[in-house]
Amino acid sequence: MPLILGALLSGGIAYGQQERNTSPVSESEEGIVEQVFKIEKKTDKFNLFLDMHGDFDAGWTGSEFNGGKFRFQQLRVEARGNINDWISYRYRQRLNKGDRPNTTYDNVLQSIDIASIGLKFGKWDVVMGKQCAAYGGIEFDLNPIEIYQYSDMVDYMSNFLTGVTVAYHPHKDQEFQFQILDALTGSSEEMYGAYTKAKLPMVYTLNWNGRVSDFYHTRWSASFMNETKGEHMWYFALGNDFKVNDKVGLFFDWLYTREGVDRKGIITDIVAPGGWTRKAGKTDIMSFILHANYRFHPQWNIFGKVMYENEGVYKTNSMGIFDEDGHEESPEIRKGKYRTALGYIGGVEFYPFKDRTLHFFATYIGRNYKYTAKAREFGAYDYNTNSVQVGFIWHMPVF
């Protein structure tokens, strides 16, 4: 970290994800720093970026105004480069996240998203170190600073994990990846509660990123995870990206997870709001995400997004909590749907420069949560939230 901060200071001014940058820097146009300081880039061995997503956010729960504030949703520093034709590196750290080392497994600070090296051997690539899980979905692959609000599914996922990825490119329009990562970001007790921990808590992912045509691209994956002893998670994602023309684009993601233990904690928070020593079991979530944008002017874009999710339990179970006399005191969690989550977002963006690394935005975000009779037995009630945000997003190329 001192090395990165030093590089920021010495330059005068100083991103969920193996993400695409939706606004790539134009090779023919100077970046802002080059224009101001006349810095010439002489090598691809070191590239430095500062990622910022700042806004003023005013929010409501129902009709009650919660207040407004200026804030940074995202603040990251990133360094990456190609040492030669076959070895590269990448480092990215969140500057506005609480920090602690994950001493249980990878011994890396939680604020560090990525710390990896890449090796290239013809049509094969290998990435080793802390990296983004190769889950499918178009939205999941975007730079986090570009996201105004994730779906519940993605918002509660553990994305940055340590391990290895092997990728094969049969040709330039197709990529197949196999990835093995640590499943835990803390101790098993912290993440799941008083279950017997797995001896090999890993997540295994197969991923296909394809360009079927100029109109249709895919990002599909299937993942299997050892959560605790005898309990596993399955996760499937089908990301579908459509380029209608130069002005209109849209993507549709279908996501589904089935978890032996409620890794995300969504159902646990419903059935055990007071907390238990174990998380709920046998949970599942299915998500649908539809995003569309229309670039009606080279500098202006309007967009809309709808998120719909069903969250529930696929098999009746209990948390297995017993009192001193051996009587079970945890509730029975019956099979069925517990909550429907609906999200809707719309906004406008202004890009002042051709390199599209900086834009200003105004957006509205609405969330609506409806609970079933099963969930109401545990005290849950329907509610909705609304917020208006105005701010900027900048994938700032420093050097």
Coordinates of C-alpha atoms in Angstrom, one line a residue:
M1 CA 0.0 0.0 0.0
P2 CA 2.8 2.6 0.8
L3 CA 4.2 1.9 -2.7
I4 CA 0.9 2.7 -4.3
L5 CA 0.3 5.8 -2.3
G6 CA 3.9 6.9 -3.1
A7 CA 3.2 6.5 -6.8
L8 CA 0.1 8.6 -6.4
L9 CA 1.9 11.5 -4.7
S10 CA 4.9 11.5 -6.9
G11 CA 2.7 11.9 -10.0
G12 CA 1.2 15.2 -8.6
I13 CA -2.3 13.7 -8.8
A14 CA -2.4 10.7 -8.3
Y15 CA -11.5 -0.8 -11.3
G16 CA -16.5 -7.1 -8.8
Q17 CA -14.3 -8.5 -11.0
Q18 CA -12.3 -9.4 -14.0
E19 CA -14.5 -6.7 -15.2
R20 CA -14.7 -5.1 -18.6
N21 CA -14.2 -1.4 -18.6
T22 CA -17.3 -0.1 -20.4
S23 CA -15.5 3.1 -21.2
P24 CA -12.1 2.1 -22.6
V25 CA -9.4 4.8 -22.9
S26 CA -8.9 5.9 -26.5
E27 CA -5.4 5.3 -27.6
S28 CA -5.5 8.3 -29.8
E29 CA -6.6 10.8 -27.1
E30 CA -4.5 12.2 -24.2
G31 CA -5.8 11.5 -20.7
I32 CA -6.5 14.4 -18.4
V33 CA -3.2 14.0 -16.5
E34 CA -1.1 13.9 -19.7
Q35 CA -2.8 17.1 -20.8
V36 CA -2.1 18.9 -17.5
F37 CA 1.4 17.6 -16.7
K38 CA 2.5 16.6 -20.2
I39 CA 3.4 13.1 -18.9
E40 CA 4.4 10.8 -21.7
K41 CA 3.6 7.1 -21.3
K42 CA 6.6 5.1 -22.5
T43 CA 5.8 1.6 -21.2
D44 CA 2.9 -0.8 -20.6
K45 CA 4.7 -2.2 -17.6
F46 CA 3.0 0.2 -15.2
N47 CA -0.5 1.6 -15.5
L48 CA -2.1 3.4 -12.6
F49 CA -5.8 4.2 -12.1
L50 CA -7.9 5.8 -9.5
D51 CA -11.5 4.7 -9.5
M52 CA -14.1 7.0 -8.0
H53 CA -17.9 6.9 -7.6
G54 CA -19.1 9.8 -5.6
D55 CA -22.6 11.2 -5.2
F56 CA -25.2 13.1 -3.2
D57 CA -27.8 10.5 -2.0
A58 CA -31.3 11.4 -0.7
G59 CA -33.3 8.4 0.5
W60 CA -36.8 7.4 1.6
T61 CA -38.3 4.3 3.3
G62 CA -41.9 4.3 2.3
S63 CA -43.0 8.0 2.7
E64 CA -40.5 8.8 5.4
F65 CA -37.5 10.8 4.4
N66 CA -34.3 9.3 5.8
G67 CA -32.1 12.2 4.9
G68 CA -29.4 13.1 2.4
K69 CA -25.6 13.0 2.4
F70 CA -22.5 13.3 0.2
R71 CA -20.5 10.1 0.1
F72 CA -18.1 7.9 -1.9
Q73 CA -19.7 4.6 -2.9
Q74 CA -16.5 3.4 -4.4
L75 CA -12.9 4.5 -4.1
R76 CA -10.2 2.2 -5.4
V77 CA -6.6 2.4 -6.5
E78 CA -5.4 0.0 -9.2
A79 CA -2.0 -0.8 -10.7
R80 CA -1.5 -3.3 -13.6
G81 CA 0.8 -3.9 -16.4
N82 CA 2.5 -6.4 -18.8
I83 CA 6.1 -7.1 -17.9
N84 CA 6.7 -8.9 -21.2
D85 CA 4.7 -11.0 -23.7
W86 CA 3.9 -13.8 -21.2
I87 CA 3.7 -12.3 -17.7
S88 CA 1.5 -9.6 -16.3
Y89 CA 0.3 -8.4 -12.9
R90 CA -2.7 -6.6 -11.3
Y91 CA -3.3 -5.0 -7.9
R92 CA -6.4 -3.3 -6.7
Q93 CA -7.4 -2.1 -3.3
R94 CA -10.5 -0.4 -1.9
L95 CA -9.7 2.7 0.1
N96 CA -13.1 3.1 1.7
K97 CA -13.5 -0.3 3.3
G98 CA -12.8 -1.5 6.8
D99 CA -9.7 -3.7 6.9
R100 CA -8.6 -6.9 8.5
P101 CA -6.4 -9.8 7.4
N102 CA -8.1 -13.1 6.5
T103 CA -5.7 -14.9 8.6
T104 CA -7.7 -18.2 8.4
Y105 CA -6.8 -18.8 4.8
D106 CA -5.2 -16.4 2.4
N107 CA -3.8 -13.9 4.9
V108 CA -4.7 -11.0 2.7
L109 CA -6.4 -7.8 3.8
Q110 CA -10.1 -7.8 3.0
S111 CA -9.8 -4.4 1.3
I112 CA -7.6 -5.9 -1.4
D113 CA -9.8 -7.0 -4.3
I114 CA -7.0 -8.3 -6.6
A115 CA -3.4 -9.2 -6.1
S116 CA -2.5 -11.5 -8.9
I117 CA 0.0 -12.4 -11.6
G118 CA -1.0 -13.7 -15.1
L119 CA 0.9 -16.1 -17.4
K120 CA 0.3 -16.5 -21.1
F121 CA 1.2 -19.6 -23.1
G122 CA -0.2 -19.3 -26.6
K123 CA -3.9 -20.0 -26.3
W124 CA -3.7 -20.7 -22.6
D125 CA -3.7 -18.2 -19.7
V126 CA -3.1 -18.8 -16.0
V127 CA -4.0 -16.3 -13.2
M128 CA -2.7 -16.9 -9.7
G129 CA -3.4 -15.0 -6.5
K130 CA -6.3 -13.1 -5.2
Q131 CA -8.8 -12.4 -8.0
C132 CA -12.4 -12.1 -9.0
A133 CA -14.5 -15.3 -9.0
A134 CA -15.3 -16.3 -12.7
Y135 CA -19.0 -16.2 -12.1
G136 CA -21.2 -15.5 -15.2
G137 CA -23.5 -12.6 -15.7
I138 CA -22.9 -9.4 -17.7
E139 CA -23.5 -7.1 -14.7
F140 CA -21.2 -9.1 -12.5
D141 CA -18.4 -8.6 -15.1
L142 CA -18.6 -4.8 -15.1
N143 CA -16.4 -2.5 -13.1
P144 CA -18.1 -2.0 -9.7
I145 CA -17.9 1.8 -10.0
E146 CA -20.3 1.6 -12.9
I147 CA -23.1 0.0 -10.8
Y148 CA -25.7 2.2 -9.1
Q149 CA -27.4 -0.8 -7.4
Y150 CA -26.7 -4.5 -7.6
S151 CA -29.4 -7.1 -7.2
D152 CA -29.6 -8.9 -3.8
M153 CA -28.0 -12.0 -5.3
V154 CA -24.9 -10.1 -6.4
D155 CA -24.8 -7.6 -3.5
Y156 CA -24.4 -10.4 -0.9
M157 CA -21.9 -12.5 -2.9
S158 CA -18.2 -13.0 -1.9
N159 CA -16.5 -12.0 -5.2
F160 CA -12.8 -11.6 -4.5
L161 CA -11.1 -14.8 -3.4
T162 CA -7.7 -16.4 -3.6
G163 CA -6.7 -19.3 -6.0
V164 CA -6.0 -20.1 -9.6
T165 CA -7.7 -19.8 -12.9
V166 CA -6.8 -21.6 -16.2
A167 CA -8.3 -20.2 -19.4
Y168 CA -8.3 -21.6 -22.9
H169 CA -8.9 -19.4 -26.0
P170 CA -9.7 -21.7 -29.0
H171 CA -9.9 -18.5 -31.0
K172 CA -10.3 -14.8 -30.2
D173 CA -14.1 -14.8 -29.8
Q174 CA -14.3 -17.7 -27.3
E175 CA -12.9 -18.2 -23.8
F176 CA -13.3 -21.2 -21.5
Q177 CA -12.2 -20.9 -17.9
F178 CA -11.7 -23.4 -15.0
Q179 CA -11.2 -21.8 -11.6
I180 CA -10.5 -23.1 -8.1
L181 CA -10.6 -20.6 -5.2
D182 CA -10.8 -20.5 -1.4
A183 CA -14.5 -20.4 -0.5
L184 CA -14.0 -18.5 2.8
T185 CA -13.3 -14.8 3.4
G186 CA -13.1 -15.3 7.2
S187 CA -13.4 -18.2 9.6
S188 CA -16.1 -20.9 9.0
E189 CA -17.7 -19.9 12.3
E190 CA -17.9 -16.3 11.2
M191 CA -19.5 -17.1 7.9
Y192 CA -21.8 -20.0 8.7
G193 CA -22.1 -20.3 12.5
A194 CA -21.8 -23.5 14.6
Y195 CA -21.6 -26.0 11.8
T196 CA -18.7 -28.5 11.4
K197 CA -16.3 -26.8 9.1
A198 CA -15.3 -28.3 5.8
K199 CA -11.7 -29.6 5.4
L200 CA -11.5 -28.3 1.9
P201 CA -13.7 -25.2 1.6
M202 CA -13.3 -24.5 -2.1
V203 CA -15.4 -23.1 -5.0
Y204 CA -15.0 -24.7 -8.4
T205 CA -16.2 -22.8 -11.5
L206 CA -16.5 -23.5 -15.2
N207 CA -17.1 -20.4 -17.3
W208 CA -17.8 -19.7 -21.0
N209 CA -17.4 -16.2 -22.4
G210 CA -18.4 -16.2 -26.0
R211 CA -19.0 -13.9 -28.9
V212 CA -21.7 -15.6 -30.9
S213 CA -22.1 -12.7 -33.3
D214 CA -21.6 -8.9 -33.3
F215 CA -25.1 -8.7 -31.9
Y216 CA -24.9 -11.4 -29.1
H217 CA -22.3 -12.1 -26.5
T218 CA -22.5 -14.6 -23.6
R219 CA -21.0 -15.0 -20.1
W220 CA -22.3 -18.3 -18.6
S221 CA -21.0 -20.2 -15.6
A222 CA -21.7 -23.1 -13.3
S223 CA -20.1 -23.2 -9.8
F224 CA -19.9 -25.8 -7.0
M225 CA -18.8 -24.9 -3.5
N226 CA -18.0 -26.8 -0.3
E227 CA -19.5 -24.7 2.4
T228 CA -19.5 -26.7 5.6
K229 CA -19.1 -30.5 6.2
G230 CA -21.8 -32.2 4.1
E231 CA -23.3 -29.0 2.9
H232 CA -22.7 -27.4 -0.6
M233 CA -23.7 -24.5 -2.8
W234 CA -24.6 -24.6 -6.5
Y235 CA -24.6 -21.4 -8.5
F236 CA -25.5 -20.9 -12.1
A237 CA -25.4 -17.7 -14.1
L238 CA -26.4 -17.1 -17.7
G239 CA -25.4 -13.6 -18.9
N240 CA -26.6 -12.4 -22.3
D241 CA -25.4 -9.2 -23.9
F242 CA -27.1 -7.7 -27.0
K243 CA -25.7 -4.9 -29.1
V244 CA -28.7 -3.7 -31.1
N245 CA -26.8 -0.9 -32.8
D246 CA -24.2 1.8 -32.0
K247 CA -26.8 3.6 -29.9
V248 CA -28.9 0.9 -28.2
G249 CA -27.7 -2.0 -26.0
L250 CA -29.2 -4.3 -23.5
F251 CA -28.3 -7.3 -21.4
F252 CA -30.3 -10.0 -19.5
D253 CA -28.9 -12.0 -16.7
W254 CA -30.5 -15.1 -15.1
L255 CA -28.9 -16.2 -11.8
Y256 CA -29.7 -19.1 -9.5
T257 CA -28.1 -20.3 -6.3
R258 CA -29.0 -23.3 -4.1
E259 CA -27.2 -23.3 -0.7
G260 CA -27.0 -26.0 1.9
V261 CA -26.2 -23.3 4.4
D262 CA -27.4 -19.7 3.8
R263 CA -24.1 -18.2 2.8
K264 CA -25.6 -14.8 1.9
G265 CA -27.7 -14.6 5.0
I266 CA -30.8 -13.2 3.4
I267 CA -33.2 -15.9 4.6
T268 CA -31.4 -16.1 8.0
D269 CA -32.1 -12.4 8.5
I270 CA -35.8 -13.1 7.9
V271 CA -36.3 -16.1 10.1
A272 CA -33.8 -15.2 12.8
P273 CA -33.7 -11.4 13.1
G274 CA -32.4 -11.7 16.6
G275 CA -29.5 -13.9 15.5
W276 CA -28.7 -17.6 16.1
T277 CA -25.5 -19.5 16.5
R278 CA -26.1 -21.2 13.1
K279 CA -27.3 -19.8 9.8
A280 CA -30.5 -21.1 8.1
G281 CA -30.2 -24.1 5.7
K282 CA -31.5 -25.3 2.3
T283 CA -32.0 -21.8 0.8
D284 CA -32.3 -20.7 -2.8
I285 CA -32.6 -17.5 -4.8
M286 CA -33.5 -16.9 -8.4
S287 CA -32.7 -13.5 -10.0
F288 CA -33.6 -11.9 -13.3
I289 CA -31.8 -8.6 -14.4
L290 CA -32.7 -6.6 -17.5
H291 CA -30.7 -3.5 -18.4
A292 CA -31.2 -1.3 -21.4
N293 CA -29.5 1.9 -22.5
Y294 CA -29.9 4.4 -25.3
R295 CA -27.0 6.7 -26.3
F296 CA -29.1 9.4 -28.1
H297 CA -26.1 11.7 -28.4
P298 CA -22.3 11.0 -28.4
Q299 CA -22.1 12.6 -24.9
W300 CA -25.4 11.6 -23.5
N301 CA -26.9 8.2 -22.4
I302 CA -30.2 7.2 -20.8
F303 CA -30.7 3.8 -19.1
G304 CA -33.1 1.7 -17.2
K305 CA -32.8 -1.5 -15.2
V306 CA -35.3 -3.9 -13.6
M307 CA -34.3 -6.6 -11.1
Y308 CA -36.7 -9.3 -9.9
E309 CA -35.8 -12.0 -7.3
N310 CA -37.5 -14.9 -5.6
E311 CA -35.9 -15.8 -2.3
G312 CA -36.9 -18.9 -0.3
V313 CA -36.2 -22.4 1.1
Y314 CA -36.1 -25.6 -1.1
K315 CA -36.4 -28.1 1.8
T316 CA -38.0 -27.8 5.2
N317 CA -35.3 -27.7 7.9
S318 CA -34.4 -26.2 11.3
M319 CA -31.3 -24.4 12.6
G320 CA -30.6 -27.3 15.0
I321 CA -30.3 -25.1 18.1
F322 CA -31.1 -26.8 21.4
D323 CA -31.4 -25.6 25.0
E324 CA -29.7 -27.1 28.0
D325 CA -32.5 -29.7 28.4
G326 CA -32.1 -30.9 24.9
H327 CA -35.2 -29.2 23.5
E328 CA -34.9 -27.6 20.2
E329 CA -35.4 -23.9 20.4
S330 CA -34.7 -22.8 16.9
P331 CA -37.7 -22.4 14.5
E332 CA -38.7 -24.8 11.8
I333 CA -38.0 -23.2 8.4
R334 CA -40.7 -24.5 6.0
K335 CA -40.2 -25.1 2.3
G336 CA -41.4 -22.3 0.0
K337 CA -40.9 -18.7 -1.0
Y338 CA -40.2 -16.2 1.7
R339 CA -39.7 -12.9 -0.2
T340 CA -40.0 -11.3 -3.6
A341 CA -37.6 -8.4 -4.2
L342 CA -38.2 -6.0 -7.1
G343 CA -35.8 -3.2 -8.0
Y344 CA -36.1 -0.5 -10.7
I345 CA -33.5 2.0 -11.7
G346 CA -33.5 4.8 -14.3
G347 CA -31.2 7.7 -15.1
V348 CA -29.2 9.9 -17.4
E349 CA -25.4 10.1 -17.9
F350 CA -23.2 12.8 -19.4
Y351 CA -19.7 12.0 -20.8
P352 CA -17.7 15.2 -21.4
F353 CA -14.6 13.5 -23.0
K354 CA -14.2 11.1 -25.9
D355 CA -12.2 8.6 -23.8
R356 CA -15.4 8.0 -21.7
T357 CA -13.5 7.4 -18.5
L358 CA -15.4 10.2 -16.7
H359 CA -19.2 10.8 -16.6
F360 CA -21.7 12.6 -14.5
F361 CA -25.1 11.1 -13.6
A362 CA -28.5 11.6 -12.1
T363 CA -30.4 8.4 -11.2
Y364 CA -33.4 7.1 -9.3
I365 CA -33.3 3.7 -7.5
G366 CA -36.4 2.0 -6.1
R367 CA -36.6 -1.2 -4.1
N368 CA -39.8 -3.1 -3.1
Y369 CA -39.8 -6.1 -0.8
K370 CA -42.9 -8.3 -0.4
Y371 CA -43.0 -11.1 2.2
T372 CA -45.1 -14.3 2.1
A373 CA -47.2 -15.7 5.0
K374 CA -44.2 -18.0 6.0
A375 CA -42.0 -14.9 6.4
R376 CA -44.6 -13.0 8.3
E377 CA -44.7 -15.7 11.0
F378 CA -41.2 -14.5 11.9
G379 CA -42.3 -10.8 12.1
A380 CA -41.3 -9.7 8.5
Y381 CA -43.4 -7.0 6.8
D382 CA -43.5 -5.4 3.4
Y383 CA -41.6 -2.2 2.7
N384 CA -40.1 -0.2 -0.1
T385 CA -37.2 2.2 -0.4
N386 CA -36.5 5.0 -2.8
S387 CA -33.4 7.2 -3.5
V388 CA -32.2 9.9 -5.8
Q389 CA -28.5 10.2 -6.5
V390 CA -26.5 12.8 -8.4
G391 CA -22.8 12.5 -8.8
F392 CA -19.8 11.4 -10.9
I393 CA -17.9 8.2 -11.9
W394 CA -14.3 8.3 -13.0
H395 CA -12.0 5.5 -14.0
M396 CA -9.1 8.0 -13.8
P397 CA -6.0 7.0 -15.8
V398 CA -3.2 8.5 -13.8
F399 CA -0.2 7.0 -15.6

